[in-house]
Coordinates of N, CA and C in Angstrom, one line a residue:
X1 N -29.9 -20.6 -36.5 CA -28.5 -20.2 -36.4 C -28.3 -18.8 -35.9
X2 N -29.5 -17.9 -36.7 CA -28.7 -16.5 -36.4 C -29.7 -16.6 -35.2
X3 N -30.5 -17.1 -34.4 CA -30.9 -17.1 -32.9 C -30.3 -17.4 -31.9
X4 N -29.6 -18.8 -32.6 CA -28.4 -18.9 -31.5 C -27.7 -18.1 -31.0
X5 N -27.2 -17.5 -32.4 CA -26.0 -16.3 -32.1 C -26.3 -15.6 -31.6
X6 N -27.6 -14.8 -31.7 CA -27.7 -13.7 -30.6 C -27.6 -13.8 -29.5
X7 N -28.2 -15.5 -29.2 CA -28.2 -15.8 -27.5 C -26.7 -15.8 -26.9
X8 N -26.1 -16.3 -27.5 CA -24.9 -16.3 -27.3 C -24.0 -14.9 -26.9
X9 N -24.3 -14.3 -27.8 CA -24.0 -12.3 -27.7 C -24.8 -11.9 -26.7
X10 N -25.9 -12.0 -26.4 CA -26.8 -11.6 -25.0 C -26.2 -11.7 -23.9
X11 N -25.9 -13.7 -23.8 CA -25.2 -14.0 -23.1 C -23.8 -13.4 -22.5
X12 N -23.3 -13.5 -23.3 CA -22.1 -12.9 -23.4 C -22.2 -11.1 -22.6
X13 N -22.7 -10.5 -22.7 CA -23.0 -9.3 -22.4 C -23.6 -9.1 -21.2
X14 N -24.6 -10.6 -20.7 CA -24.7 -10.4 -19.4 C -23.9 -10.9 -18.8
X15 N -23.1 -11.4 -18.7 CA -21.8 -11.9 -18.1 C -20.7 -10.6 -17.6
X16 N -20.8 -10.1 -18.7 CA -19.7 -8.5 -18.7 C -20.6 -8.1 -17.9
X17 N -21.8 -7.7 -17.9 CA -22.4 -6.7 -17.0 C -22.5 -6.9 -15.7
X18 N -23.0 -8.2 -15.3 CA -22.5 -9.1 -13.7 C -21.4 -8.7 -13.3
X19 N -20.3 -9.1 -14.2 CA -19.0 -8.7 -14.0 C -18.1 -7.4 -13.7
X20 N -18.9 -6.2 -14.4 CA -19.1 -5.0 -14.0 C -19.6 -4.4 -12.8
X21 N -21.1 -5.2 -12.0 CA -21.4 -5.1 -11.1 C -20.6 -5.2 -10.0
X22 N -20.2 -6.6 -9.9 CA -19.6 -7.1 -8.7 C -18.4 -6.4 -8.7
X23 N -17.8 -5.6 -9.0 CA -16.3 -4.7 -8.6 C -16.7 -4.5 -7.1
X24 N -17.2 -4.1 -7.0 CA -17.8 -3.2 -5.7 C -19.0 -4.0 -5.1
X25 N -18.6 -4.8 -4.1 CA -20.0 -5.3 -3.0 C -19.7 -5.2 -1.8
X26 N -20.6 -5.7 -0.9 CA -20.6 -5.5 0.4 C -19.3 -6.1 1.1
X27 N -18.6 -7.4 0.5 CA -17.9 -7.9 1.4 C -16.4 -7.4 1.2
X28 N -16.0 -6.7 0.0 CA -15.0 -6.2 -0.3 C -14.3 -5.3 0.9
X29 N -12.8 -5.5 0.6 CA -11.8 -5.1 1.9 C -10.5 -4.3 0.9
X30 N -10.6 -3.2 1.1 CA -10.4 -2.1 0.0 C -9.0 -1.7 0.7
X31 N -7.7 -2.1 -0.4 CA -6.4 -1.3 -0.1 C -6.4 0.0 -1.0
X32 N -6.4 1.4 -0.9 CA -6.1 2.3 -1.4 C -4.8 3.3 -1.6
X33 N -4.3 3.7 -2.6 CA -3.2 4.5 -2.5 C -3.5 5.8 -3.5
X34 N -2.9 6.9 -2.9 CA -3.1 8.3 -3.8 C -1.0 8.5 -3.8
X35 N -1.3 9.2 -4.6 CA -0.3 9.8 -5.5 C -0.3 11.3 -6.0
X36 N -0.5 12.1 -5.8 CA -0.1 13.4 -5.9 C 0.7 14.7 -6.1
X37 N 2.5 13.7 -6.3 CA 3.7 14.9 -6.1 C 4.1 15.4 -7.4
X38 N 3.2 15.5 -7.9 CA 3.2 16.1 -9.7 C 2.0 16.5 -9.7
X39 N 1.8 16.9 -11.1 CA 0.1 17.5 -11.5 C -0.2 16.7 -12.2
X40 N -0.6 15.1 -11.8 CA -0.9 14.3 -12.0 C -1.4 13.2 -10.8
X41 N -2.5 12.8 -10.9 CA -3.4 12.6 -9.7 C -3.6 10.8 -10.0
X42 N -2.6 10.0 -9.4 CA -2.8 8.8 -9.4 C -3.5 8.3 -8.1
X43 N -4.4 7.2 -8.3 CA -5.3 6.7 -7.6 C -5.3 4.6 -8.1
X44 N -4.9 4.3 -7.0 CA -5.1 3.0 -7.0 C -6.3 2.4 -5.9
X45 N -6.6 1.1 -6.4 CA -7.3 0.2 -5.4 C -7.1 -0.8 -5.3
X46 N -6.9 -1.9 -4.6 CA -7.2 -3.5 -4.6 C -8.3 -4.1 -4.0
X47 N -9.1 -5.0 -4.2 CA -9.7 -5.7 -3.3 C -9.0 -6.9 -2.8
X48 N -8.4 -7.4 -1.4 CA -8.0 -7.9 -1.2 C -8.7 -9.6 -0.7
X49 N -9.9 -9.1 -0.6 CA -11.1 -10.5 -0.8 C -11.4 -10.7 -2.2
X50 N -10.9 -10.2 -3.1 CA -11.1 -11.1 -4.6 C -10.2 -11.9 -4.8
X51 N -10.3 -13.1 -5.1 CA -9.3 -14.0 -5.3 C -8.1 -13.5 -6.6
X52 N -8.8 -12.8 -7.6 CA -7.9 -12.2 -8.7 C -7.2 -11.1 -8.2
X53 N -7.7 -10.6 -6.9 CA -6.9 -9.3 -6.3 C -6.1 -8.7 -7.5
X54 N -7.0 -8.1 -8.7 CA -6.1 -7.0 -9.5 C -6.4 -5.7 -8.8
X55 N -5.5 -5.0 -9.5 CA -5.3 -3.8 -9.1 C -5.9 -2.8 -10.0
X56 N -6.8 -2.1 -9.3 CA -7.5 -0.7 -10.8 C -7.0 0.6 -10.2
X57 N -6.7 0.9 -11.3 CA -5.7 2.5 -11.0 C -6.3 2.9 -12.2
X58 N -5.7 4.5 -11.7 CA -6.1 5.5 -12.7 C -5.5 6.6 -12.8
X59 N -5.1 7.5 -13.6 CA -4.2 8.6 -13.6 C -5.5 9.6 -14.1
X60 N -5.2 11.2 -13.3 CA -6.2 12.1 -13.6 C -5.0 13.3 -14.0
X61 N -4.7 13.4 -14.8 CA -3.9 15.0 -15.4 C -4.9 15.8 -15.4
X62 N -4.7 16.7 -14.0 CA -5.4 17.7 -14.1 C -5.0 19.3 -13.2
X63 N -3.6 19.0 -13.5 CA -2.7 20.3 -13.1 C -3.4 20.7 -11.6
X64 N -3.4 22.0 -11.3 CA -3.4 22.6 -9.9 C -4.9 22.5 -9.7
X65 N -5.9 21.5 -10.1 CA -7.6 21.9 -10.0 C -7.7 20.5 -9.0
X66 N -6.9 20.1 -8.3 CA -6.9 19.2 -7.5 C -7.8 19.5 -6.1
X67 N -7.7 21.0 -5.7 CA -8.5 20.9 -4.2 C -10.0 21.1 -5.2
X68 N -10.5 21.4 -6.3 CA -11.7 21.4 -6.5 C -12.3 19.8 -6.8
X69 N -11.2 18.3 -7.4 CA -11.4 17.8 -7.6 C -11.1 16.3 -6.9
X70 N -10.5 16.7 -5.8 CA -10.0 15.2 -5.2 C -11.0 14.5 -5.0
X71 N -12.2 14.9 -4.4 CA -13.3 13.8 -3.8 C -13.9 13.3 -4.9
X72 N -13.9 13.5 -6.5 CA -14.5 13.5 -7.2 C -13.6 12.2 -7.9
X73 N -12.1 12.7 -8.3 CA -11.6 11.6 -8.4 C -11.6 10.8 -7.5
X74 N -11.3 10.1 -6.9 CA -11.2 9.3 -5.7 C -12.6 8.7 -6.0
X75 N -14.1 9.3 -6.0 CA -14.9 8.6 -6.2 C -15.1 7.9 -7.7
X76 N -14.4 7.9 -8.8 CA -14.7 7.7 -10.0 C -14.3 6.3 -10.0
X77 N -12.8 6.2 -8.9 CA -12.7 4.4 -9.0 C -12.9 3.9 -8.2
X78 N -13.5 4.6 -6.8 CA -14.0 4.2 -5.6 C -15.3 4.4 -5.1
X79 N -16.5 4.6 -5.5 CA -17.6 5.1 -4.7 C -18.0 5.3 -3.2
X80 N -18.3 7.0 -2.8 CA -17.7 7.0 -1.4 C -18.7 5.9 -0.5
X81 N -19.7 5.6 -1.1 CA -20.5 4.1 -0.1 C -19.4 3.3 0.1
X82 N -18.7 3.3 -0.2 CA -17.8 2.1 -0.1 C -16.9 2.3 0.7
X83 N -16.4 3.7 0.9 CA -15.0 4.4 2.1 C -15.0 3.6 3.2
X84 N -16.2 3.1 3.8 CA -16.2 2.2 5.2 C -15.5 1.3 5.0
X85 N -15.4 0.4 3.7 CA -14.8 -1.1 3.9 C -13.4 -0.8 3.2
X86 N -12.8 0.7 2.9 CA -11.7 0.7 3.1 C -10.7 -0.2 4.3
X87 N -9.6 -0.9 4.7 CA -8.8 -0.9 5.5 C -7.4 -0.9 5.6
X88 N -7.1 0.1 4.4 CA -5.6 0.5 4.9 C -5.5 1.5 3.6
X89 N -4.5 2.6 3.8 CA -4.7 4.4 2.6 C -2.9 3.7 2.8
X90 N -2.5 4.0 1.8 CA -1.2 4.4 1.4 C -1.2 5.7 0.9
X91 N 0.2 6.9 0.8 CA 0.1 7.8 0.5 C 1.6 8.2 0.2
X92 N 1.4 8.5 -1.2 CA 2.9 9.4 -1.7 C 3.3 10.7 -0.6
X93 N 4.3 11.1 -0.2 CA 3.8 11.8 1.0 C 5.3 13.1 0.3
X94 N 5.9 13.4 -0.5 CA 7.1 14.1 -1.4 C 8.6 14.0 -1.5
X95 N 9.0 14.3 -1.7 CA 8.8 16.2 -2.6 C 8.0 16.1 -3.8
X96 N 7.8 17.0 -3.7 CA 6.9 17.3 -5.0 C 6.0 18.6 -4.8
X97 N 4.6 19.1 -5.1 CA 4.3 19.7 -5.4 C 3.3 20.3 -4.5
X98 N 3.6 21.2 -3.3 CA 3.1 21.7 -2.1 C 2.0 21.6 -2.1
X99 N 1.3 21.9 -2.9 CA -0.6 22.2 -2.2 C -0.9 21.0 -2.7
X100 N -0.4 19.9 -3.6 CA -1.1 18.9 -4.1 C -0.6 17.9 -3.0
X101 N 0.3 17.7 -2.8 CA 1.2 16.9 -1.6 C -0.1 17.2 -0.1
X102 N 0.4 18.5 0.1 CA -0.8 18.8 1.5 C -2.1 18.4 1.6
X103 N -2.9 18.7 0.5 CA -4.6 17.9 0.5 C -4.7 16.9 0.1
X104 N -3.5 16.0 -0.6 CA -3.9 14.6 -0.5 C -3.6 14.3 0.4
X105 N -2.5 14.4 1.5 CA -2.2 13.8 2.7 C -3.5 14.2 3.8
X106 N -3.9 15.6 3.6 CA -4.6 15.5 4.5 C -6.0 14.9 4.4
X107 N -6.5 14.7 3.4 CA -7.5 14.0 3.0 C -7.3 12.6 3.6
X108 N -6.1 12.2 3.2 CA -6.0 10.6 3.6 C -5.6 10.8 5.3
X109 N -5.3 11.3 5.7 CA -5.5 11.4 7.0 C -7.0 11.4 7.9
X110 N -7.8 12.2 7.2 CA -9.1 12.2 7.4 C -9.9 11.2 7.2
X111 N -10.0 10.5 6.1 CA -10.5 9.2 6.2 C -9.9 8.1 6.9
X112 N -8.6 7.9 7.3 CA -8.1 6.8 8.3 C -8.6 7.0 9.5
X113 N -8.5 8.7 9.8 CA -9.3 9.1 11.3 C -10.5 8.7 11.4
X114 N -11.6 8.5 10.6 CA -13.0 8.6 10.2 C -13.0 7.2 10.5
X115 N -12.6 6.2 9.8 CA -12.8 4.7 9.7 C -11.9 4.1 10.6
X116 N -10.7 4.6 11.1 CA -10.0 3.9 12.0 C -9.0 3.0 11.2
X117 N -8.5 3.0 10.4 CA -7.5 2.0 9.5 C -5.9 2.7 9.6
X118 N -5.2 2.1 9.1 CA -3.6 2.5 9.6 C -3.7 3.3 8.0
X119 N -2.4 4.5 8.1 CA -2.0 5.1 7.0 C -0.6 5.2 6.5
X120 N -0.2 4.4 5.5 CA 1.2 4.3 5.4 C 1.8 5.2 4.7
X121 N 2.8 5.5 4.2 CA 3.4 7.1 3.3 C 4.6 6.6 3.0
X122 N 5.3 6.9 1.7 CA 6.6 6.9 1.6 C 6.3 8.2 0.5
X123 N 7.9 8.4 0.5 CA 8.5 9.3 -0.2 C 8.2 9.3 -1.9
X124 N 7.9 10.0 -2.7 CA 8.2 9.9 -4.0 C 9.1 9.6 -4.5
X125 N 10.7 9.7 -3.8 CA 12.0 9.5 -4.3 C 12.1 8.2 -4.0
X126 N 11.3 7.8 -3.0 CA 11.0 5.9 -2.3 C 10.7 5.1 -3.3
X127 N 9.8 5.7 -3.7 CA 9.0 5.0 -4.9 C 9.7 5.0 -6.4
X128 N 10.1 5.3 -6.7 CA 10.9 5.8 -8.0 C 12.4 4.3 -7.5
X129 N 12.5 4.3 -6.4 CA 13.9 3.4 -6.3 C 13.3 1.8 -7.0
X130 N 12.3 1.4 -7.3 CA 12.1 0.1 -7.3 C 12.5 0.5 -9.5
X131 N 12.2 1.3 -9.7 CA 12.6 1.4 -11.5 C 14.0 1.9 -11.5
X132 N 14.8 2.7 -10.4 CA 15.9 3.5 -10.8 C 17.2 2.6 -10.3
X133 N 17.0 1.8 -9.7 CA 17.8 0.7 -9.2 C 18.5 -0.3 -10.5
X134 N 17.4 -0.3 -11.0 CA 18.3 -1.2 -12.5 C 19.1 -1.0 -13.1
X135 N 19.2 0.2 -12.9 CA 20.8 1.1 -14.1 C 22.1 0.6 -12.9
X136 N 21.6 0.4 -12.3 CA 23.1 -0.3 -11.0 C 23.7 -1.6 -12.0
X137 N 24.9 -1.8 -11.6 CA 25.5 -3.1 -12.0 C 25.3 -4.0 -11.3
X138 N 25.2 -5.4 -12.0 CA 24.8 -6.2 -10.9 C 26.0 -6.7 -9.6
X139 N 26.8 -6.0 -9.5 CA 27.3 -5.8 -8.1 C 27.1 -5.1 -7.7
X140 N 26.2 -3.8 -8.3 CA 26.3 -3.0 -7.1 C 24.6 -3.3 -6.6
X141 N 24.2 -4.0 -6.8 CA 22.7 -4.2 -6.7 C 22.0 -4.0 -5.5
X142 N 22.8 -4.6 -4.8 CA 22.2 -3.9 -3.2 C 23.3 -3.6 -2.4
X143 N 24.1 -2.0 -3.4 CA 24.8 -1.0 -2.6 C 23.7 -0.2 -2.8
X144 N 24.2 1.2 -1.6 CA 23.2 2.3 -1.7 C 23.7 3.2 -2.8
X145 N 22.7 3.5 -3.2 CA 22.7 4.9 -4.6 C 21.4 6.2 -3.9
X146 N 22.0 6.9 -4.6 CA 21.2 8.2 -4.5 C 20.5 8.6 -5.5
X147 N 18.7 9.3 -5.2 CA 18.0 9.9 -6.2 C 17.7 11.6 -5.9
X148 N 18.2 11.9 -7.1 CA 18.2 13.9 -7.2 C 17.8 14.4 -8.2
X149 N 17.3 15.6 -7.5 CA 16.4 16.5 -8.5 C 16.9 17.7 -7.9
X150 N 17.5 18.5 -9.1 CA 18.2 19.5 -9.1 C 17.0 20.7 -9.4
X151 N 17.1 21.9 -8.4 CA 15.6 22.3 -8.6 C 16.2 23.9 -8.7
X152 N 15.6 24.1 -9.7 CA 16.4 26.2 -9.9 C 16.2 27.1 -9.1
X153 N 17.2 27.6 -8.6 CA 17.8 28.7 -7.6 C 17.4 28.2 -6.4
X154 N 16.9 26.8 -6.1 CA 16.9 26.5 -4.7 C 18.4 25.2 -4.2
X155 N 19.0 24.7 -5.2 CA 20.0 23.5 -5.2 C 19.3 22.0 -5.3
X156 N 19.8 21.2 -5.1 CA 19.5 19.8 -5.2 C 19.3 18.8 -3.6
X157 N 17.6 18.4 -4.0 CA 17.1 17.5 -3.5 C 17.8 15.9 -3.9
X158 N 18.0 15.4 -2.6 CA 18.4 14.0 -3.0 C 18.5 13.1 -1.6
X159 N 18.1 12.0 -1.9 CA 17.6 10.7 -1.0 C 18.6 9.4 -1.8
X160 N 18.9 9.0 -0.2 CA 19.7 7.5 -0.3 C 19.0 6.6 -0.2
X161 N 19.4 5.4 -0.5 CA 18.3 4.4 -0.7 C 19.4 3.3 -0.9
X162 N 18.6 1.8 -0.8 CA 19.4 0.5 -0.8 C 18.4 -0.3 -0.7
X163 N 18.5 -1.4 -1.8 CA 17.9 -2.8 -1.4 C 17.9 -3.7 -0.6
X164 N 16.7 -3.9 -0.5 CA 17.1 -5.0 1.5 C 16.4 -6.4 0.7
X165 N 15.4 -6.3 -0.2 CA 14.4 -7.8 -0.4 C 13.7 -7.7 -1.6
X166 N 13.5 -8.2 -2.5 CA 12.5 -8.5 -3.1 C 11.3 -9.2 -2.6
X167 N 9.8 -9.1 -2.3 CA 8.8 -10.1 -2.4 C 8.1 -10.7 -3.0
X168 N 8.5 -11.6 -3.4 CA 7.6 -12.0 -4.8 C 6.2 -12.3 -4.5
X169 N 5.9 -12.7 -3.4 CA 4.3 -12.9 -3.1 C 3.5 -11.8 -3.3
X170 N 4.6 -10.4 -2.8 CA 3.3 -9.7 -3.3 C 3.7 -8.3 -4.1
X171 N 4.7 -8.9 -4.9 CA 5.9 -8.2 -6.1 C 5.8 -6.8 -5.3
X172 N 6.9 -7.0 -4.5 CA 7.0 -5.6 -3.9 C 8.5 -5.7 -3.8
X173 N 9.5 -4.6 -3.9 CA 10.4 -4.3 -3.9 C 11.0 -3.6 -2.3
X174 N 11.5 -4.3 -1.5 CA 11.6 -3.4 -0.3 C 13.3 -2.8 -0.6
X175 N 12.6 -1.3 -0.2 CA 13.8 -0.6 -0.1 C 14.3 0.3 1.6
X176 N 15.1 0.2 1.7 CA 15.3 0.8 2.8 C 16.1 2.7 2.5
X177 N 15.4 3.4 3.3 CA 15.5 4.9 3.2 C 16.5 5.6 4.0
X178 N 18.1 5.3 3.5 CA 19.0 5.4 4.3 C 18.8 7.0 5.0
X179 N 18.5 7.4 3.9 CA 18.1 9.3 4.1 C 17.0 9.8 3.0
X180 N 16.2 10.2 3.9 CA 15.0 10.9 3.3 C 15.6 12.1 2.5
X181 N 14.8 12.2 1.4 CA 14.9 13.6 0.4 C 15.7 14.6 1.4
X182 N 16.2 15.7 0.8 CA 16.6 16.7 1.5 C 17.4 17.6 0.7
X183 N 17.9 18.7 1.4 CA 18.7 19.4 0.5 C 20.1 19.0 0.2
X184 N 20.7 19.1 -0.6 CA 22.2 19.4 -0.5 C 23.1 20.0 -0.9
X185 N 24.4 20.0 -0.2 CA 25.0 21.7 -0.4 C 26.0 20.8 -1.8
X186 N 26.2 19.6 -1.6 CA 27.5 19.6 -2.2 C 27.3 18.4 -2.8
X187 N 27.0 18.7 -4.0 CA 26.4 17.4 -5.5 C 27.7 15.9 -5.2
X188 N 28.8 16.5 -4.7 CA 30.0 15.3 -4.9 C 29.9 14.2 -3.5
X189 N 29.4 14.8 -3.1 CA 29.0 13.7 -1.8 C 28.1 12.3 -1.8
X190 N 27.0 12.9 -3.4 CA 26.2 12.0 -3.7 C 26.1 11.2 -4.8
X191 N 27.1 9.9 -4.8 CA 27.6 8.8 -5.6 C 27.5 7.6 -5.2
X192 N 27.1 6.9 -6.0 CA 26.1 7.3 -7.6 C 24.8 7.6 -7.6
X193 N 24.4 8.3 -8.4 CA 23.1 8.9 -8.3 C 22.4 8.9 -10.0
X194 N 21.2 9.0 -9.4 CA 20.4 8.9 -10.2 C 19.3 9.8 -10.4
X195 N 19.2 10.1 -11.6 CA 18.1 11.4 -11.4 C 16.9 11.3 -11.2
X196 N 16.0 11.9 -10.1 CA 14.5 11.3 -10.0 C 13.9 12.0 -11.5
X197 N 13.1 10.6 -11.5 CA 11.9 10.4 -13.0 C 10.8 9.7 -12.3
X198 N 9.6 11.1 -12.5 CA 7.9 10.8 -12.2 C 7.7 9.8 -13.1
X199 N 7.2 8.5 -12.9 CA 6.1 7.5 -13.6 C 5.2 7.0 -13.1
X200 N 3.6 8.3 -12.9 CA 3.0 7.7 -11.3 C 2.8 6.3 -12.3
X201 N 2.0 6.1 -13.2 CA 1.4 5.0 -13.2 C 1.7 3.8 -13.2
X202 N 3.5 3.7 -13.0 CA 4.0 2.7 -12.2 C 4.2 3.0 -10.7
X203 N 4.2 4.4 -10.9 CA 4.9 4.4 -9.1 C 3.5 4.1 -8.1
X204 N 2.4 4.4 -8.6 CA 0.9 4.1 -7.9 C 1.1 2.5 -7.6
X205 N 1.5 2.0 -8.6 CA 1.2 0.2 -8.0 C 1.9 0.0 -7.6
X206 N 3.4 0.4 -7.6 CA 4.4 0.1 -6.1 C 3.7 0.9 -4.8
X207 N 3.2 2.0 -4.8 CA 2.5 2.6 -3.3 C 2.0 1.3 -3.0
X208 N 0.9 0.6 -3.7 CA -0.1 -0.1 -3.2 C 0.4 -1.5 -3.1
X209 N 1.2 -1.9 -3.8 CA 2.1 -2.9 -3.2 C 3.0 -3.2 -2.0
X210 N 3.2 -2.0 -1.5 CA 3.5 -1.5 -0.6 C 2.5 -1.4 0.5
X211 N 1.7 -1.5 0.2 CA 0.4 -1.4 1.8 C 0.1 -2.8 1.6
X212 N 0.1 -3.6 0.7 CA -0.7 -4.6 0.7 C 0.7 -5.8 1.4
X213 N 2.3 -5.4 1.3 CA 3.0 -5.8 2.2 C 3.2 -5.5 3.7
X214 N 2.5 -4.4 3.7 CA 2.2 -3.6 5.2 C 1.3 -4.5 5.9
X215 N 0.0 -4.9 5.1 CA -1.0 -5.3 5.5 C -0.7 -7.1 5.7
X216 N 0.0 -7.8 5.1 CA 0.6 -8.9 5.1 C 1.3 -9.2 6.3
X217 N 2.0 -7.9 6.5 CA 3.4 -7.8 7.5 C 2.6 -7.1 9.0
X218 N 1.1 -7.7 8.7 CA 0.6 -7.2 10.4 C 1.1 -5.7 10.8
X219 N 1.5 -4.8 10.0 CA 1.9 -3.5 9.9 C 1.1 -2.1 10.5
X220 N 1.4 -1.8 11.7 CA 0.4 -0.8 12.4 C 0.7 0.5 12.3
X221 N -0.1 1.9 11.1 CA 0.5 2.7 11.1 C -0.4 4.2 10.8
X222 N -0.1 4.9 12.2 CA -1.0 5.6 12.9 C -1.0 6.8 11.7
X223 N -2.0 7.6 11.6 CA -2.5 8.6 10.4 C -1.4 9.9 11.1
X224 N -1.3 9.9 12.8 CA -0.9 11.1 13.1 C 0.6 11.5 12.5
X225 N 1.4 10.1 12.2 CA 2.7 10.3 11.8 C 2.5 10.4 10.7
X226 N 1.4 11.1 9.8 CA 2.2 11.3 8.2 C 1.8 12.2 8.2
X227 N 2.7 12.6 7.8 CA 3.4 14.1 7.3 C 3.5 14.6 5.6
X228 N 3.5 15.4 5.4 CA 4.4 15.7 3.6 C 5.5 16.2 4.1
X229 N 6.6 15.8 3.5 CA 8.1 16.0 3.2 C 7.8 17.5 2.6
X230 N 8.6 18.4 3.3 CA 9.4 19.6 2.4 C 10.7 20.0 2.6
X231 N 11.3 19.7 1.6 CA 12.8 19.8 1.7 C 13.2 21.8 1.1
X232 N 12.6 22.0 0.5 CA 12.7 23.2 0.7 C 11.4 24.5 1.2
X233 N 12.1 25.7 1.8 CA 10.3 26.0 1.9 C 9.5 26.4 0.9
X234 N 7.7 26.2 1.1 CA 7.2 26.8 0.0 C 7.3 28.0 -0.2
X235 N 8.0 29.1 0.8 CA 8.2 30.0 0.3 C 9.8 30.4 0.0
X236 N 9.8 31.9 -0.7 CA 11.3 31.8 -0.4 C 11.5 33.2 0.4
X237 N 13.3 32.4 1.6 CA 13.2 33.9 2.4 C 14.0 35.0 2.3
X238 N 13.6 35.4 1.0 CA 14.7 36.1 0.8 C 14.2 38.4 1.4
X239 N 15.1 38.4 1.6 CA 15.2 39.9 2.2 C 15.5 40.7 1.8

């Protein structure tokens, strides 16, 4: 009896370990997304040749030590052997947090250039509309609302937004970006609104739900157009 059982637990353990192996093999076709507009460093992945196509993400809190550590994270749930069979980078692209915003983007820029794959980007205030949309009533459900962040002694950032689709194939929320983040002079203009709230480790699996509708939707998109959003500058000009 107690021989069985160990076979059984052996068993059992090489199974997990197989199973550990194969995350990562040769035939894998790798959707990626970074997140970076806080001091918090989200990183997703899909395989989109695994039939279970889950998604492994990861959140790295690790404040402003980001240019010493991006390639390091990035490798922890990706190994760079594997960067070749990447085929498509999504990227949080801001407002948010200057030097973390610029070396993730430029990073993902550099690997799309390197491998030749399209680079998609949306907004952090983009991303945040698939959770902030539900405080709407259900008539107003696909009017446009606004998301703002009221930022000290520079005024308030805020982005329009409206529902165009849900997809359920590949639970992605399309929103359409009536106006990108930006400044504003005059808070009363912007109704109803909603205050932007960071949740990368939801907002990471909408990025990548988001490429993986890109990639569905035969979606062609060149590394040279993305940019980081700065709605105010990183410096200030004052005289």
């Amino acid at each position: 009896m107690e021989q069985a059982s160990s076979r059984r637990r052996n068993s059992k353990i090489i199974i997990i370990i197989n199973s550990l192996q194969n995350i990562h093999n040769s035939k894998s076709k790798y959707l990626l997304a970074l997140h970076s507009c806080t001091e918090s460093f989200g990183i997703a992945i899909k395989d989109i040749e695994n039939p279970e196509k889950i998604i492994k993400s990861e959140i790295f809190n690790i404040g402003r030590s980001l240019s010493n550590k991006l390639f390091s994270c990035i490798e922890t749930i990706l190994p760079r052997k594997y960067w070749n069979q990447i085929i498509r980078i999504s990227v949080a692209k801001g407002p948010g947090s200057y030097t973390s915003t610029r070396l993730t983007i430029s990073m993902a820029r550099i690997i799309a250039q390197q491998i030749d794959c399209s680079l998609d980007s949306m907004s952090s205030f983009h991303l945040m509309a698939p959770r902030l949309y539900k405080d709407l009533s259900k008539k107003q459900t696909f009017n446009p609302f606004w998301i703002k962040d009221v930022l000290p002694r520079r005024g308030i950032v805020a982005g329009k937004y409206q529902l165009v689709k849900i997809h359920q194939e590949s639970n992605f929320h399309e929103f359409s970006e009536i106006i990108s983040p930006t400044l504003i002079s005059n808070e009363k203009l912007i109704n109803p609104s909603f205050k932007a709230s960071n949740n990368i480790e939801k907002d990471i699996i909408s990025l990548i739900n988001f490429s993986q509708y890109c990639q569905r939707s035969k979606i062609q998109s060149s590394w040279q157009k993305t940019l980081p959003i700065y709605p105010t500058s990183p410096i200030d000009n004052q005289k």
